[in-house]
């Protein structure tokens, strides 16, 4: 549906849950490398833990990427207005209101605090992508592209 597709790097940088999943993968790789090369006595249990953390992170990242891209591909575009923004340290949320089929809906996204997410201000008009089957499911179009 949409001409510009979200990138996996942008999703990992903006979306809070994708960022946490990517962090799990990096921590697991760090544990593996440390235990394999710097530890005096590598054990298979510790390597199994690192592998488990990596798989969890990879599954979380895949889940977020697939859900965001599928909404981009099958969703409908509508205009929305940002109603609330909040940040605490490195994470936050953006809440918005949008109309769909003569009803108003409220949506939100959990984001990382960075230059892309802090440019949004309350009252800004935005493009929202709405799920056709479940209009309560939506996201901000420009956020991930």
C-alpha angles and dihedrals in degrees: 000000000000121000098214113061124207117252123229091233093053091048091051091048097047109027112077097213093046089050091052090048091051089048089054089055093049093047091049091051090049091051091048094048093045094048095043099045109018103033115089094219115032114199130194093231093063092046088051090054091050090049091049092051090048093051091049091051092046092050091048092050092048091049093052094043094049094046093049096044093046090052090050091051100045105024130100124238123236137159120261140177127228109241104175139010128188134175131184116185106308101350139053148145140254118209122195142174124224138172122236125173094345094310131101120233133186121219137176140192127206108224144175117250109252140125093284096052098040093058090073115095133189110271095026114139112235140180111249126196112214128197109242095217097039111030091185087070111081146132140199109269100213095047099081103030 
